[in-house]
mmCIF file with all atom_site columns, C-alpha atoms in Angstrom:
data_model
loop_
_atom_site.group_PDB
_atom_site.id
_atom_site.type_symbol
_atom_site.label_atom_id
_atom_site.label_alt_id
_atom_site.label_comp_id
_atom_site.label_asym_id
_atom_site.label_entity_id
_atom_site.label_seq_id
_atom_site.pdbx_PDB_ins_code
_atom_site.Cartn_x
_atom_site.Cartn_y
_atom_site.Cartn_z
_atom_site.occupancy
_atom_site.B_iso_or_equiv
_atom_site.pdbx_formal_charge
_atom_site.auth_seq_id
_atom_site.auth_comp_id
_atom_site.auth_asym_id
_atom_site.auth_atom_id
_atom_site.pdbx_PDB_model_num
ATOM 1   C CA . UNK A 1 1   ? -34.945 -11.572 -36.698 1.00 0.00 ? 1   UNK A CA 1
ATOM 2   C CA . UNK A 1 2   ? -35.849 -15.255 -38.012 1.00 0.00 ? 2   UNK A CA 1
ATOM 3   C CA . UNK A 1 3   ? -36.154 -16.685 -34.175 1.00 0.00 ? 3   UNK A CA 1
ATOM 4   C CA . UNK A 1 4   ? -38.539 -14.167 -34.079 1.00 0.00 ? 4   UNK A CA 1
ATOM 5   C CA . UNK A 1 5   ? -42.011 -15.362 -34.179 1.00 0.00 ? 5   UNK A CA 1
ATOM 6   C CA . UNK A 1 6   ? -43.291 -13.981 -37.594 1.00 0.00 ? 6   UNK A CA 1
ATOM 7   C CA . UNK A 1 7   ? -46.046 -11.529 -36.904 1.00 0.00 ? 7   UNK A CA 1
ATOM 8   C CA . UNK A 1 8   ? -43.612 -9.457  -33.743 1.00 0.00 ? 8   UNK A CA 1
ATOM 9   C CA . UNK A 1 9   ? -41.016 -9.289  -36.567 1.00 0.00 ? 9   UNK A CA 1
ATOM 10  C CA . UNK A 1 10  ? -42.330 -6.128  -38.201 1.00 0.00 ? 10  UNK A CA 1
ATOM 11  C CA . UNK A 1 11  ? -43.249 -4.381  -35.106 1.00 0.00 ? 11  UNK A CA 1
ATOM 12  C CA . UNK A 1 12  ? -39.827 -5.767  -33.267 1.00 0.00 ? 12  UNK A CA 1
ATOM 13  C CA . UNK A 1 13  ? -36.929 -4.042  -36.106 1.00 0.00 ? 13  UNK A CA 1
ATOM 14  C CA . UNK A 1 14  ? -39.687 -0.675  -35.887 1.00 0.00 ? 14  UNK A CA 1
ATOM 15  C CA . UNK A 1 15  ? -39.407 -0.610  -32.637 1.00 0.00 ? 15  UNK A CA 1
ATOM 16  C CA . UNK A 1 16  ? -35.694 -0.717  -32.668 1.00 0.00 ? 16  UNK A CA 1
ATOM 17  C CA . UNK A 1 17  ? -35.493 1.254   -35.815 1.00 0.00 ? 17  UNK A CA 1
ATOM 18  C CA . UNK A 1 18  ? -37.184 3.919   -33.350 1.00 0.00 ? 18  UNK A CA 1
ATOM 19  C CA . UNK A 1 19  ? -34.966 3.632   -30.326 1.00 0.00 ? 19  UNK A CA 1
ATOM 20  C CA . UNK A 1 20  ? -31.632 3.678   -32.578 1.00 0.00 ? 20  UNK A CA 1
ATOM 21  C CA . UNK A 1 21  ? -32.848 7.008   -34.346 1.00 0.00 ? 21  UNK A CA 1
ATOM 22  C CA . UNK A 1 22  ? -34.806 8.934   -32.329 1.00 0.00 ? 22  UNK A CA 1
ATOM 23  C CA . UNK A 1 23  ? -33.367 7.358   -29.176 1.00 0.00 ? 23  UNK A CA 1
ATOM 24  C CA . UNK A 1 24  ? -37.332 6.276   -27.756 1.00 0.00 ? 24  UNK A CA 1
ATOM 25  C CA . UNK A 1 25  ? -36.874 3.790   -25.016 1.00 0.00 ? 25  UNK A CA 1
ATOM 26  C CA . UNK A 1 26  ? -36.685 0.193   -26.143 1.00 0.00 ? 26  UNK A CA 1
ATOM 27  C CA . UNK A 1 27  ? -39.250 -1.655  -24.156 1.00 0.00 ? 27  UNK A CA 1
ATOM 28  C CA . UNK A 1 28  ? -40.700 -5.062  -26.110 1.00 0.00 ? 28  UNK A CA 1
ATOM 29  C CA . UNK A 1 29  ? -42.529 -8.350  -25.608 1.00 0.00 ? 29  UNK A CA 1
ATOM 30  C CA . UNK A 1 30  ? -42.383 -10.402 -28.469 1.00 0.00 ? 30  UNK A CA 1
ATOM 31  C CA . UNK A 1 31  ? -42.321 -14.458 -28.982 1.00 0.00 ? 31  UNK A CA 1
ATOM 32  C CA . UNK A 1 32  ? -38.819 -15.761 -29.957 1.00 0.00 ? 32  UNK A CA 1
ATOM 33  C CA . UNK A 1 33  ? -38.287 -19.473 -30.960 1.00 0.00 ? 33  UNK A CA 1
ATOM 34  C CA . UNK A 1 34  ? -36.373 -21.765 -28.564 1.00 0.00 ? 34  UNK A CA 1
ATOM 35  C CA . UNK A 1 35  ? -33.951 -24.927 -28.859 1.00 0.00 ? 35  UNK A CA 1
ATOM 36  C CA . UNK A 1 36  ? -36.930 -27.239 -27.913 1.00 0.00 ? 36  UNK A CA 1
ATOM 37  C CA . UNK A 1 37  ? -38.768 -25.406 -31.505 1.00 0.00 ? 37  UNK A CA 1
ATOM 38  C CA . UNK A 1 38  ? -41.757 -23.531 -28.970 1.00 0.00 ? 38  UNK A CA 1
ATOM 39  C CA . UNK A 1 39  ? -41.982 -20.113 -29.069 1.00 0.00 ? 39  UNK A CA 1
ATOM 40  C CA . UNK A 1 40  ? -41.538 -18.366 -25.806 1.00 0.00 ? 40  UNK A CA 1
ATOM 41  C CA . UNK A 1 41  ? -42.270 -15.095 -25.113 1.00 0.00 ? 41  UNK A CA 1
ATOM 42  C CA . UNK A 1 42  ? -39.527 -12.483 -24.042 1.00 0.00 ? 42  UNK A CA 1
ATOM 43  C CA . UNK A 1 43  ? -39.254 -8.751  -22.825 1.00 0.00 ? 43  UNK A CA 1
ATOM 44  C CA . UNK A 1 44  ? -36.601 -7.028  -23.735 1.00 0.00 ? 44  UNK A CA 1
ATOM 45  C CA . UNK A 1 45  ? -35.261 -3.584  -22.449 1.00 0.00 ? 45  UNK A CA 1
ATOM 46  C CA . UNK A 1 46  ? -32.696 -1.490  -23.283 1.00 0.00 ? 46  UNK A CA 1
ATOM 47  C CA . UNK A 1 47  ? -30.735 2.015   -23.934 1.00 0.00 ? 47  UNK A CA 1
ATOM 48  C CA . UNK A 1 48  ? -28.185 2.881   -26.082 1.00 0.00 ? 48  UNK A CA 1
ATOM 49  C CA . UNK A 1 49  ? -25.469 4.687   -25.635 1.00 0.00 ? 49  UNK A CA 1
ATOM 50  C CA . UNK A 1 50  ? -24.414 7.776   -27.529 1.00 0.00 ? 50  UNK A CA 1
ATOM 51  C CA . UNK A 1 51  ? -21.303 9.456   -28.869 1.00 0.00 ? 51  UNK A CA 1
ATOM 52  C CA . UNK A 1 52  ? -20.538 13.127  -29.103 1.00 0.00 ? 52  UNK A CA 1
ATOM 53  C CA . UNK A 1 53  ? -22.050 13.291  -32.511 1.00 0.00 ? 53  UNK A CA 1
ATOM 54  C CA . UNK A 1 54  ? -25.956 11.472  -31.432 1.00 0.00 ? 54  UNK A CA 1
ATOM 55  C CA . UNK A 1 55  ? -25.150 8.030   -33.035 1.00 0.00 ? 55  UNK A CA 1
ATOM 56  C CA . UNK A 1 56  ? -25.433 5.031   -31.004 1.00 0.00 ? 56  UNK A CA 1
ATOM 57  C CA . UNK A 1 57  ? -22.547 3.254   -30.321 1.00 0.00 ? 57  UNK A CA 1
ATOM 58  C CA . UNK A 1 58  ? -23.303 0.512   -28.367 1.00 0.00 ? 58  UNK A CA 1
ATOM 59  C CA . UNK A 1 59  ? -26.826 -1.048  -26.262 1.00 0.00 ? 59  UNK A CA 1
ATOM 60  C CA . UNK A 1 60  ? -27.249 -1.593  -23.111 1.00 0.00 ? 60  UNK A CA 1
ATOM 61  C CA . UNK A 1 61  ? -29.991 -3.752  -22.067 1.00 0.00 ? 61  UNK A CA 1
ATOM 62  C CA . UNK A 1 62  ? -31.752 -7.169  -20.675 1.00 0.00 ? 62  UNK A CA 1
ATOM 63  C CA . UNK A 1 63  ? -33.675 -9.706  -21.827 1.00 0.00 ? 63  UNK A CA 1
ATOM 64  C CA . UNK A 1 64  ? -35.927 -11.789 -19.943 1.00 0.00 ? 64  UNK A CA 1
ATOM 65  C CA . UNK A 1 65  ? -38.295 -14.590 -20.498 1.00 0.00 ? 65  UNK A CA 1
ATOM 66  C CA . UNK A 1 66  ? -41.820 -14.069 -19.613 1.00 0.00 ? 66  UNK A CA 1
ATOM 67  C CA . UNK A 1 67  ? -43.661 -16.955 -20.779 1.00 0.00 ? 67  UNK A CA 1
ATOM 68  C CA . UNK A 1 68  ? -45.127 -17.501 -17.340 1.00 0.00 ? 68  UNK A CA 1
ATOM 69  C CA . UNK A 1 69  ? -46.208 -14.460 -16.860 1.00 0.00 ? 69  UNK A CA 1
ATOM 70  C CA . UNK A 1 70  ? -47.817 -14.202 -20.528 1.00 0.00 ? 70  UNK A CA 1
ATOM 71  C CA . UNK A 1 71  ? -49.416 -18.111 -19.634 1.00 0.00 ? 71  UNK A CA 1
ATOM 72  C CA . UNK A 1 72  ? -50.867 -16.562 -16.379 1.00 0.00 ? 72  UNK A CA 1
ATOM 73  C CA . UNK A 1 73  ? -52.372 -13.816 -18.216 1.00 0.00 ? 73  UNK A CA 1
ATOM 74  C CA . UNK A 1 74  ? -54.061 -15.980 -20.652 1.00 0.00 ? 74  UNK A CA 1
ATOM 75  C CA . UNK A 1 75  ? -55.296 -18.322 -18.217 1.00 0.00 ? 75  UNK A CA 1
ATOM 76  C CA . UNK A 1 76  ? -56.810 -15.519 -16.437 1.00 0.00 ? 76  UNK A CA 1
ATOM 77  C CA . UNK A 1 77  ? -58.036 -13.295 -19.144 1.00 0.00 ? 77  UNK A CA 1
ATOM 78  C CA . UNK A 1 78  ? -60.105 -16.863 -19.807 1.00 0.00 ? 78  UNK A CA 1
ATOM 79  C CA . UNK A 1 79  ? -61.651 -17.168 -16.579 1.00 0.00 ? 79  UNK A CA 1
ATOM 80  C CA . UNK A 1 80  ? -63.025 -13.735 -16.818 1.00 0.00 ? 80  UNK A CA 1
ATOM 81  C CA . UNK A 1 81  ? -64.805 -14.367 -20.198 1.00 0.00 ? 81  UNK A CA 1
ATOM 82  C CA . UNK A 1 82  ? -66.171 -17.825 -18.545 1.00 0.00 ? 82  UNK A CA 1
ATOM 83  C CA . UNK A 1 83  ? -67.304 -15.679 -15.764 1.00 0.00 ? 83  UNK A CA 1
ATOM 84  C CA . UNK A 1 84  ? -68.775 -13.112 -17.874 1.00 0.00 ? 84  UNK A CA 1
ATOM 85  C CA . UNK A 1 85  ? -70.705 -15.074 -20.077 1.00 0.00 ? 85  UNK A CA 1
ATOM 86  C CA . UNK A 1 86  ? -72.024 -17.102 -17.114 1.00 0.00 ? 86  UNK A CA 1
ATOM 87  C CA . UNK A 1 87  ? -73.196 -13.700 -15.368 1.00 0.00 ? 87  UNK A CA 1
ATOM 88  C CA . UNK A 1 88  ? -74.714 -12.586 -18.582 1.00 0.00 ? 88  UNK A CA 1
ATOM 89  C CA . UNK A 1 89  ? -77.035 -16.436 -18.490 1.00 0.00 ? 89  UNK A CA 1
ATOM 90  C CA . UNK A 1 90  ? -77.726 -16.469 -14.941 1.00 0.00 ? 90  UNK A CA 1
ATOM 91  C CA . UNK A 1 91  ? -81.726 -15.556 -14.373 1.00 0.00 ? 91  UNK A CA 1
ATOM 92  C CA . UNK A 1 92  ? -80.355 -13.712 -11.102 1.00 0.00 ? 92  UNK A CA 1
ATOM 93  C CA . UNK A 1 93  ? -79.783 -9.814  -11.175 1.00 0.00 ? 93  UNK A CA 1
ATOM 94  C CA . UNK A 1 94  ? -76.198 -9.494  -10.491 1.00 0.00 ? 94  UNK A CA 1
ATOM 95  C CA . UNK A 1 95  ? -74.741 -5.810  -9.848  1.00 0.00 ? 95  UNK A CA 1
ATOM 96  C CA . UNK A 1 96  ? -71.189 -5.440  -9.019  1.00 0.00 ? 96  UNK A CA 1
ATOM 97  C CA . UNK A 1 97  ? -69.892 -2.246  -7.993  1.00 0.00 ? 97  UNK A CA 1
ATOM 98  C CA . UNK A 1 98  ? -66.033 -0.868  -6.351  1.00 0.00 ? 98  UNK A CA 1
ATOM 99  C CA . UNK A 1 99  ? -65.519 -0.509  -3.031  1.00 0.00 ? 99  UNK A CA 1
ATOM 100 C CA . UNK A 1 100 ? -66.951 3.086   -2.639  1.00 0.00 ? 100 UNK A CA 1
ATOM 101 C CA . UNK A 1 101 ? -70.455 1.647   -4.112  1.00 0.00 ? 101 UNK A CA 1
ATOM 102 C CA . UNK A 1 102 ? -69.778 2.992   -7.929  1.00 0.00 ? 102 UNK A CA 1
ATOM 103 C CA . UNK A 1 103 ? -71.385 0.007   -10.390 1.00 0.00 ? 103 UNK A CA 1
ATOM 104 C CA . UNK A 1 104 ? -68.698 -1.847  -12.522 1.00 0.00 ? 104 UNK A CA 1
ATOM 105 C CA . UNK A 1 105 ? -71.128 -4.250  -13.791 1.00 0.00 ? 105 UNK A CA 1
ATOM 106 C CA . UNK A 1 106 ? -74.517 -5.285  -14.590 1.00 0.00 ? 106 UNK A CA 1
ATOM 107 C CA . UNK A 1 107 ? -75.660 -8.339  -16.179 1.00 0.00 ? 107 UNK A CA 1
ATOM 108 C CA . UNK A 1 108 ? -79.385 -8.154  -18.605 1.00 0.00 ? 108 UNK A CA 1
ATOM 109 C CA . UNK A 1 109 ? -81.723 -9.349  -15.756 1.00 0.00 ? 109 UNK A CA 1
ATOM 110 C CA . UNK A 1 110 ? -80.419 -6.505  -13.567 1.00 0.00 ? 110 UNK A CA 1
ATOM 111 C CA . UNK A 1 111 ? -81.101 -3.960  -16.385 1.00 0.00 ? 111 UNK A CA 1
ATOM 112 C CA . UNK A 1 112 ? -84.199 -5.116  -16.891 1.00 0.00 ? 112 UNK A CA 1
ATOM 113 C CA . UNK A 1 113 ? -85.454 -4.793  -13.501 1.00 0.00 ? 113 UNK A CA 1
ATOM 114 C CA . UNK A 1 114 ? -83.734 -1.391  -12.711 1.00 0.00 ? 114 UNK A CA 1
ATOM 115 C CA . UNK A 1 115 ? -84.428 0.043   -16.210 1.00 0.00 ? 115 UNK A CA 1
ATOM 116 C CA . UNK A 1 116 ? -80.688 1.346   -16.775 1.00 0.00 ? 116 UNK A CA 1
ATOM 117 C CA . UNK A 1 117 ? -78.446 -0.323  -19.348 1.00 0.00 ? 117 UNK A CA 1
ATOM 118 C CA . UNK A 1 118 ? -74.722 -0.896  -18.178 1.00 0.00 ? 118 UNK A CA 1
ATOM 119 C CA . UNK A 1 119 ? -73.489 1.176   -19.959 1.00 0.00 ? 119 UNK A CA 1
ATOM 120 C CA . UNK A 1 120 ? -74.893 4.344   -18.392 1.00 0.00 ? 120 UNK A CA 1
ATOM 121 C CA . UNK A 1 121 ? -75.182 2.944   -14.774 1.00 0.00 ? 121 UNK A CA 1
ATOM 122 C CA . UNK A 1 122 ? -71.559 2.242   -15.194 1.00 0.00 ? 122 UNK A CA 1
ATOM 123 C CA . UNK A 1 123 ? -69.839 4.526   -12.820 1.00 0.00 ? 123 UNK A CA 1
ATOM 124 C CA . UNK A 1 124 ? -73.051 5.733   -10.977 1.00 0.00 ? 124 UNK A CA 1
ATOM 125 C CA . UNK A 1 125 ? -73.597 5.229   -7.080  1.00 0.00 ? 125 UNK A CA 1
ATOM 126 C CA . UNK A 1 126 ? -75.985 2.486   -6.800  1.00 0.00 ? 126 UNK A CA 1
ATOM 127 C CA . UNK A 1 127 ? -78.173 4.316   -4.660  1.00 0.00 ? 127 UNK A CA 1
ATOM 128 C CA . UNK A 1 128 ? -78.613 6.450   -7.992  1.00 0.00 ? 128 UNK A CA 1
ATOM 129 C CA . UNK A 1 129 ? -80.012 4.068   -9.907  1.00 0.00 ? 129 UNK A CA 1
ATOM 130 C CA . UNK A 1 130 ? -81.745 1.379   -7.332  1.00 0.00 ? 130 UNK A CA 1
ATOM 131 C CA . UNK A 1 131 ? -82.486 1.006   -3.433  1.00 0.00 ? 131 UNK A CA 1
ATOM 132 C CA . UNK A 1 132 ? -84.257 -0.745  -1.360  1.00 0.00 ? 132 UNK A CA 1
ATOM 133 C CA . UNK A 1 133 ? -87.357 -0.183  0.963   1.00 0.00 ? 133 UNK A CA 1
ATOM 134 C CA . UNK A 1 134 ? -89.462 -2.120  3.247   1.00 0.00 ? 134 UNK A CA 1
ATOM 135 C CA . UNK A 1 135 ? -92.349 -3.165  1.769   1.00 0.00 ? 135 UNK A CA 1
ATOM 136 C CA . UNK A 1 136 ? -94.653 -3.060  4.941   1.00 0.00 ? 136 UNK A CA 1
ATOM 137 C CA . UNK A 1 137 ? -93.408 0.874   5.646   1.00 0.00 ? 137 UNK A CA 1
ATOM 138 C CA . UNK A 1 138 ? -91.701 2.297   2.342   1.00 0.00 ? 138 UNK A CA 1
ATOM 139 C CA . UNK A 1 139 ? -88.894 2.980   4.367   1.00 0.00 ? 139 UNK A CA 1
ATOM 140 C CA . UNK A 1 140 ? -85.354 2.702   2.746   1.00 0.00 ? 140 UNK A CA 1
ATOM 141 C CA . UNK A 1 141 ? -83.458 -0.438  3.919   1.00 0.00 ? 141 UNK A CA 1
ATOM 142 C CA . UNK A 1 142 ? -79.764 0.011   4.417   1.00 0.00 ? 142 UNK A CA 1
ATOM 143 C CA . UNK A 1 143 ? -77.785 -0.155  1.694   1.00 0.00 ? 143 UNK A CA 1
ATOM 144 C CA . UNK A 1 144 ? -76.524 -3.601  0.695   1.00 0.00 ? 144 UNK A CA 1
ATOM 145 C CA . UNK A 1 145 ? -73.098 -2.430  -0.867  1.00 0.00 ? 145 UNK A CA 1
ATOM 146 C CA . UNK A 1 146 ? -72.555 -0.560  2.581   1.00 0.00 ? 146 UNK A CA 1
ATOM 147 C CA . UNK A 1 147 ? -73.503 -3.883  4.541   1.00 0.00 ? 147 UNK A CA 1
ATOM 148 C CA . UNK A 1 148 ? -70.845 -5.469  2.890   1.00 0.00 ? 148 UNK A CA 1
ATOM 149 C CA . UNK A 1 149 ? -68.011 -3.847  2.668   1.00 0.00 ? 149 UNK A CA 1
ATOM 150 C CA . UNK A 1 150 ? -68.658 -2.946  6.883   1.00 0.00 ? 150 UNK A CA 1
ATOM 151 C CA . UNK A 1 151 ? -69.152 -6.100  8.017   1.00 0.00 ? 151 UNK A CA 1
ATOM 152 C CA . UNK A 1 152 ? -66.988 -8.296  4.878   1.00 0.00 ? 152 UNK A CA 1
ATOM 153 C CA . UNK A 1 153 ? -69.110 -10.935 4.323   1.00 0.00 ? 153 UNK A CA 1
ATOM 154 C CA . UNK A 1 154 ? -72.166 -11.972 1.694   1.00 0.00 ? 154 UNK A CA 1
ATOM 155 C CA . UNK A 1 155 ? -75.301 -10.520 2.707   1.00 0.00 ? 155 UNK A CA 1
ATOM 156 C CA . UNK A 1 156 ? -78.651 -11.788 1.379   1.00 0.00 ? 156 UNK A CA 1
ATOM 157 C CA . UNK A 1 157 ? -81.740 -8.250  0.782   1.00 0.00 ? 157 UNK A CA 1
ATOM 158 C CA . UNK A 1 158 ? -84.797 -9.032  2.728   1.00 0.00 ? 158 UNK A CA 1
ATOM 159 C CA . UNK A 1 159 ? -87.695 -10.987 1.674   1.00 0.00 ? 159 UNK A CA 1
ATOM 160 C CA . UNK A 1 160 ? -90.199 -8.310  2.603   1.00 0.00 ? 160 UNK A CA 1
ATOM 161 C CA . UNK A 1 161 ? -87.582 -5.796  0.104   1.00 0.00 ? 161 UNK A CA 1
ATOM 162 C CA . UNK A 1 162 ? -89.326 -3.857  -2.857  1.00 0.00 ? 162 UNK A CA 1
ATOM 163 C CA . UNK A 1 163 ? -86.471 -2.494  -5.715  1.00 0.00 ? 163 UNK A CA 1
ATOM 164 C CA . UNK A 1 164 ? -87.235 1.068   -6.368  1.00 0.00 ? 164 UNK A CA 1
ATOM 165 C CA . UNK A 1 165 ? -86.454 1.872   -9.812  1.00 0.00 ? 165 UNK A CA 1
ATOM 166 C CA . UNK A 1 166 ? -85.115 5.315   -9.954  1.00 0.00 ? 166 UNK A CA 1
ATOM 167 C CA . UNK A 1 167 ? -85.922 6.646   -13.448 1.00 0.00 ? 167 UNK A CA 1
ATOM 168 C CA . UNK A 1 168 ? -84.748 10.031  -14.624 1.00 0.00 ? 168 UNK A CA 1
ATOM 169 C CA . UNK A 1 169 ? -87.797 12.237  -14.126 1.00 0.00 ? 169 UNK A CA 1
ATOM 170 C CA . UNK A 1 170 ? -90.476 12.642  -12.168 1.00 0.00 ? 170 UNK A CA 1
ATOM 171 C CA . UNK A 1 171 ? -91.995 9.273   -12.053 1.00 0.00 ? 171 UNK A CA 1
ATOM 172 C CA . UNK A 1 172 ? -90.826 6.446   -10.528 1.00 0.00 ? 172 UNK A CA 1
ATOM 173 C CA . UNK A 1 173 ? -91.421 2.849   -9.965  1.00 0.00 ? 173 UNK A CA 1
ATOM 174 C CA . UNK A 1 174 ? -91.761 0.359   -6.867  1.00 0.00 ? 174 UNK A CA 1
ATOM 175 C CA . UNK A 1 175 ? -91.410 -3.419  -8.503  1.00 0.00 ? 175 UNK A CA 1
ATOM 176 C CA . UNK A 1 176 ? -91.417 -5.624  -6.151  1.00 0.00 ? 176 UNK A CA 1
ATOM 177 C CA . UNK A 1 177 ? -88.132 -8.204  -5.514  1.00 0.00 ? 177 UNK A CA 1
#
């Protein structure tokens, strides 16, 4: 336990405390100290086995270094904050949504103009809580989610677009983008 890297130490002998008493699988990441004196991070796995009367007599198992992976994850997890916080500054409404045109994100310029907050358009169809019409007629424009994902490629709404603010009620709004 004194390779161990001291804050997985506690949650490292509970964990096997658990698997060599009530036999839960033993499935663990933890940072372990190398030769070099960096600590690397492993994943360990393992079984044990049992005699007649329940006690374990023996482990079975593997251990495997995933420093790269835990790196990668890091390095990602990173980009996505950048990411965020530069969608969040950006004077741009930026919508994202999944592939079958459900929202994932909003940033506060997008909220603004469609009058939902994130958190509740989260999950909605984006027709549900924006579309666009042609400013001249008033009739809808296709759907720029559906644009994309048919044709694959970035896709820019028209000038002559107005945002239609679809606001629980009654009444809604034409603002114009």
């Amino acid at each position: 336990l004194k390779l161990l890297h001291p804050t997985d130490r506690i949650v490292a002998r509970d964990a096997l405390r658990a698997h060599l008493r009530d036999g839960i699988p033993y499935d663990l990441e933890f940072r372990c100290l190398s030769k070099q004196g960096d600590y690397r991070w492993m994943r360990a796995r393992g079984r044990s086995v049992r005699n007649a009367q329940g006690w374990a007599v023996r482990m079975a198992g593997s251990v495997s270094d995933i420093t790269d992976r835990k790196l990668a994850e890091a390095q990602l997890f990173a980009e996505k904050e950048r990411a965020q916080v530069t969608l969040e500054s950006i004077g741009d409404a930026v919508i994202t949504t999944d592939v079958d045109g459900f929202i994932d994100y909003m940033n506060p310029v997008a909220e603004t103009l469609t009058g939902w907050r994130e958190i509740e358009a989260r999950g909605t169809a984006l027709e549900v809580v924006c579309m666009t019409l042609d400013e001249a007629t008033r009739a809808p424009l296709a759907s720029p989610v559906d644009m994309v994902l048919r044709e694959g490629a970035s896709m820019k709404v028209a000038a002559n677009a107005l945002l239609l603010r679809l606001i629980t009620g009654p009444e809604s709004d034409f603002i114009s983008s």
